[in-house]
Short mmCIF file of C-alpha atoms in Angstrom, two decimals:
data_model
loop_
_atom_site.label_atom_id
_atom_site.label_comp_id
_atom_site.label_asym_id
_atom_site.label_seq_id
_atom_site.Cartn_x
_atom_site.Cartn_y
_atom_site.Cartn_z
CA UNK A 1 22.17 3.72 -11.01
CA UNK A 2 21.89 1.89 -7.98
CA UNK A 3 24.46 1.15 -5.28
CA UNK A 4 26.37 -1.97 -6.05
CA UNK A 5 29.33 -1.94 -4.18
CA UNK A 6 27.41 -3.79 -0.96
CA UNK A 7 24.95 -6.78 -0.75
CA UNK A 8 21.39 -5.00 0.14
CA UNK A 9 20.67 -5.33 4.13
CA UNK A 10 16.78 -4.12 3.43
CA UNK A 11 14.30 -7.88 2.21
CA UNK A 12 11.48 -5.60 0.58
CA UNK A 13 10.17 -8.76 -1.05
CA UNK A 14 9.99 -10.16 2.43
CA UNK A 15 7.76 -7.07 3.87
CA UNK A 16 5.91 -7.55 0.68
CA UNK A 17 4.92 -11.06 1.17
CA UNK A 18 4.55 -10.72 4.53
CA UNK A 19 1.85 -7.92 3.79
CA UNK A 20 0.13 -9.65 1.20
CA UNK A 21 -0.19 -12.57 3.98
CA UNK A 22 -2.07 -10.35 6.20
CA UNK A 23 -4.28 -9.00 3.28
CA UNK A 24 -5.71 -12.38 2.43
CA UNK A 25 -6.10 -13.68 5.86
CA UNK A 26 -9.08 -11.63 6.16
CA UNK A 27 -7.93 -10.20 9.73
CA UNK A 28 -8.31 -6.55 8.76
CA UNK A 29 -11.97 -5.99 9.69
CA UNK A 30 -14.72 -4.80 7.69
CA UNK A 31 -12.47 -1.11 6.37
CA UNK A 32 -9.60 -3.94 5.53
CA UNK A 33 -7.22 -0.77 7.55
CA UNK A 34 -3.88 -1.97 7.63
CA UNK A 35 -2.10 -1.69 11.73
CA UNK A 36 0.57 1.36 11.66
CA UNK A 37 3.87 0.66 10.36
CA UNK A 38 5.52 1.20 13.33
CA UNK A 39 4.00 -2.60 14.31
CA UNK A 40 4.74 -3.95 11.56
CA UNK A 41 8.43 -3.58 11.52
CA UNK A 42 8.27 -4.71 15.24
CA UNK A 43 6.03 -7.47 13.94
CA UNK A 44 8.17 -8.94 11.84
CA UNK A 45 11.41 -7.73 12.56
CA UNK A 46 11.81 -5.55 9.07
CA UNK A 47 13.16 -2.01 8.39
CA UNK A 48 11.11 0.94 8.06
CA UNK A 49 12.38 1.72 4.70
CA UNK A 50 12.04 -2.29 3.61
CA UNK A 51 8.31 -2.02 4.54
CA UNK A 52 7.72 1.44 3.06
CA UNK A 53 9.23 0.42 -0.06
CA UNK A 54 6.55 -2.68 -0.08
CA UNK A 55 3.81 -0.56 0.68
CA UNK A 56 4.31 1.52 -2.23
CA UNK A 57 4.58 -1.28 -4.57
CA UNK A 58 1.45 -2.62 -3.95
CA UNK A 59 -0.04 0.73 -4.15
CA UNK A 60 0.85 0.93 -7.34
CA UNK A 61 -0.39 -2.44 -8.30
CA UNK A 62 -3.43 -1.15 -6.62
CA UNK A 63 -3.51 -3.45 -3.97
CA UNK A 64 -3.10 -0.82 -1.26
CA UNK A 65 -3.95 2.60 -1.54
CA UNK A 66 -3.89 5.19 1.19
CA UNK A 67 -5.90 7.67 2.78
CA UNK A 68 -4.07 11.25 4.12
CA UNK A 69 -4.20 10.89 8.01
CA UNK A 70 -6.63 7.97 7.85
CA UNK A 71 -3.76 5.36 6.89
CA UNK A 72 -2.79 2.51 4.23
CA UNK A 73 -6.21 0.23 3.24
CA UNK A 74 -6.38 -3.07 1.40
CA UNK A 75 -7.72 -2.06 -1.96
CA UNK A 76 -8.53 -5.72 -3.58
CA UNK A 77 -7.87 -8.86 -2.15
CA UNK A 78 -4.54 -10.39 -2.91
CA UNK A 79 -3.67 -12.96 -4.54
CA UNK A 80 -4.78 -16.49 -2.90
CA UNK A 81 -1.70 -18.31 -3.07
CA UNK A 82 -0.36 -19.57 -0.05
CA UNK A 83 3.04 -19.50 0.96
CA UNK A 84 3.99 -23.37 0.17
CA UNK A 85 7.15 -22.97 -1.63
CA UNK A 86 8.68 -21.79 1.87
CA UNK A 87 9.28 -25.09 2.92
CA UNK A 88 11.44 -26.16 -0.63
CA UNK A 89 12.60 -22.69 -0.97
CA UNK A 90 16.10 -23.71 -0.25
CA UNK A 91 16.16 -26.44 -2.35
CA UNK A 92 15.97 -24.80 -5.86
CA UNK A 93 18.32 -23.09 -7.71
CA UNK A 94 18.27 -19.73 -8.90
CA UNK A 95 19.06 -21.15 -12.48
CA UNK A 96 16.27 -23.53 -12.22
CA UNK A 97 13.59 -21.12 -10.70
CA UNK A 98 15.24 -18.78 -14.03
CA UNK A 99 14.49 -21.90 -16.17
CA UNK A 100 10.88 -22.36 -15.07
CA UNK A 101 9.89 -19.08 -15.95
CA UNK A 102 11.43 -19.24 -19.20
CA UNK A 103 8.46 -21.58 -19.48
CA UNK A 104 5.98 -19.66 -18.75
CA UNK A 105 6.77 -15.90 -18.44
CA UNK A 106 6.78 -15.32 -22.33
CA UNK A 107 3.21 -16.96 -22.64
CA UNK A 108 1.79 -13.98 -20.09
CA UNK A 109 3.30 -11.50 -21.92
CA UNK A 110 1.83 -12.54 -24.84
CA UNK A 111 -1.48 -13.20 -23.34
CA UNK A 112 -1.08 -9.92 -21.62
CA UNK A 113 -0.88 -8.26 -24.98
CA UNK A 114 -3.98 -9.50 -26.25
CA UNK A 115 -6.04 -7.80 -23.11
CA UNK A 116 -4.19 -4.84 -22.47
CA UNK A 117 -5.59 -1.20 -21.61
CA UNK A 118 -4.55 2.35 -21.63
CA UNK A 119 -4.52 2.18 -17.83
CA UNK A 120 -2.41 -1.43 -17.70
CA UNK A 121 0.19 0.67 -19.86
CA UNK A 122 0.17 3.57 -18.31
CA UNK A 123 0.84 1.35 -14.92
CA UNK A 124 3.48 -0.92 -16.61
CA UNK A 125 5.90 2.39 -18.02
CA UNK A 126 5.45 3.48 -14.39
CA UNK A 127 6.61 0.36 -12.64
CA UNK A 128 9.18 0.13 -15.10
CA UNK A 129 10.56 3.78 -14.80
CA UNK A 130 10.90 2.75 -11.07
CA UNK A 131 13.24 -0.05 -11.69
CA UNK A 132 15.39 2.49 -13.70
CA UNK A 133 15.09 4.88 -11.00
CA UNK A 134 15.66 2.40 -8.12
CA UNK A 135 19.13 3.48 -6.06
CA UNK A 136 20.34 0.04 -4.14
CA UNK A 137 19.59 -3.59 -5.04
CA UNK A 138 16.68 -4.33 -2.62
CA UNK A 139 14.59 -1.54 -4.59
CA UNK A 140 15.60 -2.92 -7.87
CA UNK A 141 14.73 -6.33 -7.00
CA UNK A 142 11.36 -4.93 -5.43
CA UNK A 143 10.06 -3.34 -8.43
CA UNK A 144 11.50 -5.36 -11.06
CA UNK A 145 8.89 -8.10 -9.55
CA UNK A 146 6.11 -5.74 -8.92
CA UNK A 147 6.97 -5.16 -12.81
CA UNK A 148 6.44 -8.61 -13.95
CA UNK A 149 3.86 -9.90 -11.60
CA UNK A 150 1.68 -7.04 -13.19
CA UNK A 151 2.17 -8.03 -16.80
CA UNK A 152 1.14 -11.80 -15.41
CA UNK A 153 -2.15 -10.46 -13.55
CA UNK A 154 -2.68 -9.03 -17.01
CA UNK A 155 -2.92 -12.18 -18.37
CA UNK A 156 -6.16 -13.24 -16.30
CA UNK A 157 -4.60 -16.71 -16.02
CA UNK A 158 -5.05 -17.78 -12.59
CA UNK A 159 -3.16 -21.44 -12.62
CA UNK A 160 0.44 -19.65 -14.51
CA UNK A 161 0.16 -16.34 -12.01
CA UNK A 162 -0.11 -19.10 -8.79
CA UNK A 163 2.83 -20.75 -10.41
CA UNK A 164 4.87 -17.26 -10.70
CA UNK A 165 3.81 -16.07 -7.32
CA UNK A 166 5.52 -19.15 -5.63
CA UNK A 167 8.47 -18.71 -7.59
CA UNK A 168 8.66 -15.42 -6.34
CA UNK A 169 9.20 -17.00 -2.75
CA UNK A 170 12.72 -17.58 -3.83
CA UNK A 171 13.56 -13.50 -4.34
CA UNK A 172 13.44 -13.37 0.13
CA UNK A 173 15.97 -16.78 -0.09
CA UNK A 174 19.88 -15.55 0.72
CA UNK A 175 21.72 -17.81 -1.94
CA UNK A 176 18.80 -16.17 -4.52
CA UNK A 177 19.68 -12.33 -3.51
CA UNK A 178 23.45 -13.24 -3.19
CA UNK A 179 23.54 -14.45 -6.81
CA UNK A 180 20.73 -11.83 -8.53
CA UNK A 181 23.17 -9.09 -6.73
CA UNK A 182 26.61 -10.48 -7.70
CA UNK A 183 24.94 -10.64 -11.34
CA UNK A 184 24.05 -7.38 -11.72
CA UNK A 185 26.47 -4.35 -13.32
CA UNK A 186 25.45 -1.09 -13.97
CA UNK A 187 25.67 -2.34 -18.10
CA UNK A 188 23.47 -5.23 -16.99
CA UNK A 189 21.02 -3.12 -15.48
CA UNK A 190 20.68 -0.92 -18.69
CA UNK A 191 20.20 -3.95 -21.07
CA UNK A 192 17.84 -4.40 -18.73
CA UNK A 193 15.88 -1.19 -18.85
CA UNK A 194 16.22 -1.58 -22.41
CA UNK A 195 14.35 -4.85 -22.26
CA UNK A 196 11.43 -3.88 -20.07
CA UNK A 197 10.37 -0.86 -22.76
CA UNK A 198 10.72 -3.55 -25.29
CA UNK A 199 8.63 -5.90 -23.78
CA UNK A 200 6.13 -2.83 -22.86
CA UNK A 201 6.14 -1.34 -26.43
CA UNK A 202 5.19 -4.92 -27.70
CA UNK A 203 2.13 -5.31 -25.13
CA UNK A 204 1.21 -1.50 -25.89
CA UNK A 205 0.99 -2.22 -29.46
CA UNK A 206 -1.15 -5.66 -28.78
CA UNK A 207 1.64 -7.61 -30.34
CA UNK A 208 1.32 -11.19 -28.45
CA UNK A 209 4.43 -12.91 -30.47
CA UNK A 210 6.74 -9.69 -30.11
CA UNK A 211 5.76 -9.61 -26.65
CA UNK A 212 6.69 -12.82 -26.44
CA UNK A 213 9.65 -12.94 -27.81
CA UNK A 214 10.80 -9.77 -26.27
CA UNK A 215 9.93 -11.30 -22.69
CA UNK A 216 11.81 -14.40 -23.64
CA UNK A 217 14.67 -12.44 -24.73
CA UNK A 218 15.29 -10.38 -21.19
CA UNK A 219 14.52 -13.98 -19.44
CA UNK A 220 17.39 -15.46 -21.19
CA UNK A 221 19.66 -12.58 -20.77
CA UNK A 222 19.16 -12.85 -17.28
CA UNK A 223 20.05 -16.60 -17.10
CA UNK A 224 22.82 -15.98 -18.89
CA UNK A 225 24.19 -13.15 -16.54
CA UNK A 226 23.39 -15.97 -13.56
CA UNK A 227 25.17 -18.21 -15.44
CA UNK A 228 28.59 -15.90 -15.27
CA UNK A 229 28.49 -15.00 -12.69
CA UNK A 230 28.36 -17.96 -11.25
CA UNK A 231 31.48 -19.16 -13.53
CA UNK A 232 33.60 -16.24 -11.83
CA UNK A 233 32.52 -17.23 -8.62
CA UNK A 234 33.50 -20.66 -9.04
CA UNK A 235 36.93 -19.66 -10.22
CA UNK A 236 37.39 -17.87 -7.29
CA UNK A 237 36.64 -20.82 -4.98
CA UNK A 238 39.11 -22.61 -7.34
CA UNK A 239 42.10 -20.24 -6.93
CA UNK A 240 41.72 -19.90 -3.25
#
């Protein structure tokens, strides 16, 4: 289980978006070779282990993949989607941004079950066993996205996945990581683990309306852990 007694000090997401930045800038040359690590973290002032832990996600979303004393190349070009939610970032609520994709997460899993492969299921119990096996919050956080943002590239629909990939702006936002942490128990986590095979079995099986439902389910649950969280915090601001 991981680490919940302290707020995470790593921002994978951050590295993460900050890579997939440099990947569709077209900057890499012709190989697409990204610079050493070592430059990035200097780059962008990151930790080694927050930008290792990126690195590897997008490996296994086969966005990067790496060559044994050659380095880490871009394997497919990432996702066009700009970085416009920055700028209103701070200005949403983690219960609304939970809200939104109420609205359209369950419609990608469903879609998502309908064009499934071996090799997409085979990737998605992979990504998932990494959430379960994730130690501290940062790496939880970091593949429970890579998680979902590969059953939405499943889909193949371009205009939803744009709309997802800006909400995932919010996940580098402090209030966002502050809340998603406080909200999180070690009996929240397995309801969650629980969820994700669910929602896997149901794509596996090319079920689009028990994926569907199953994705809908986990959203919820998650909105509703927000949603107490936030209730105890409030009473303690109210006692003090």
């Amino acid at each position: 289980m991981p680490d919940l007694t302290a707020p995470s000090e790593d921002n994978s997401m951050l590295a993460r978006l900050e890579l997939l930045a440099m990947i569709r800038s077209g900057t890499l040359g012709p190989e697409g070779r990204l610079p050493p690590e070592r430059e990035l973290c200097a780059r962008w002032g990151i930790g080694r282990r927050a930008l290792r832990r990126a690195l590897e996600s997008l490996e296994v979303e086969g966005i990067l993949w790496r060559r044994q004393g050659k380095g880490t190349f871009a394997g497919q070009a990432a996702d066009r989607v700009g970085r416009i939610a920055a700028g209103i970032v701070g200005q949403i609520a983690p219960l609304e941004m939970m809200f939104a994709r109420l609205q359209i997460e369950p419609a990608l899993a469903a879609e998502a079950a309908r064009r499934a492969d071996p090799e997409d299921i085979k990737r998605l119990r992979d990504l998932a066993a990494r959430v379960e096996r994730s130690r501290d919050h940062d790496s939880t956080e970091l593949w429970d996205w890579s998680l979902h943002r590969y059953i939405a590239r499943m889909s193949g629909n371009r205009a939803l996945l744009v709309s997802l990939a800006m909400m995932n702006e919010m996940r580098i936002d402090s209030v966002w990581r502050e809340q998603r942490e406080g909200a999180r128990t070690s009996a929240t986590l397995r309801v969650t683990h629980q969820q994700h095979g669910a929602i896997i079995d149901a794509i596996a099986a090319g079920d689009p309306i028990a994926a569907e439902a199953a994705m809908r389910l986990h959203l919820r649950t998650i909105m509703r852990n927000l949603e107490l969280f936030l209730e105890r915090d409030n009473g303690k601001e109210t006692v003090e």
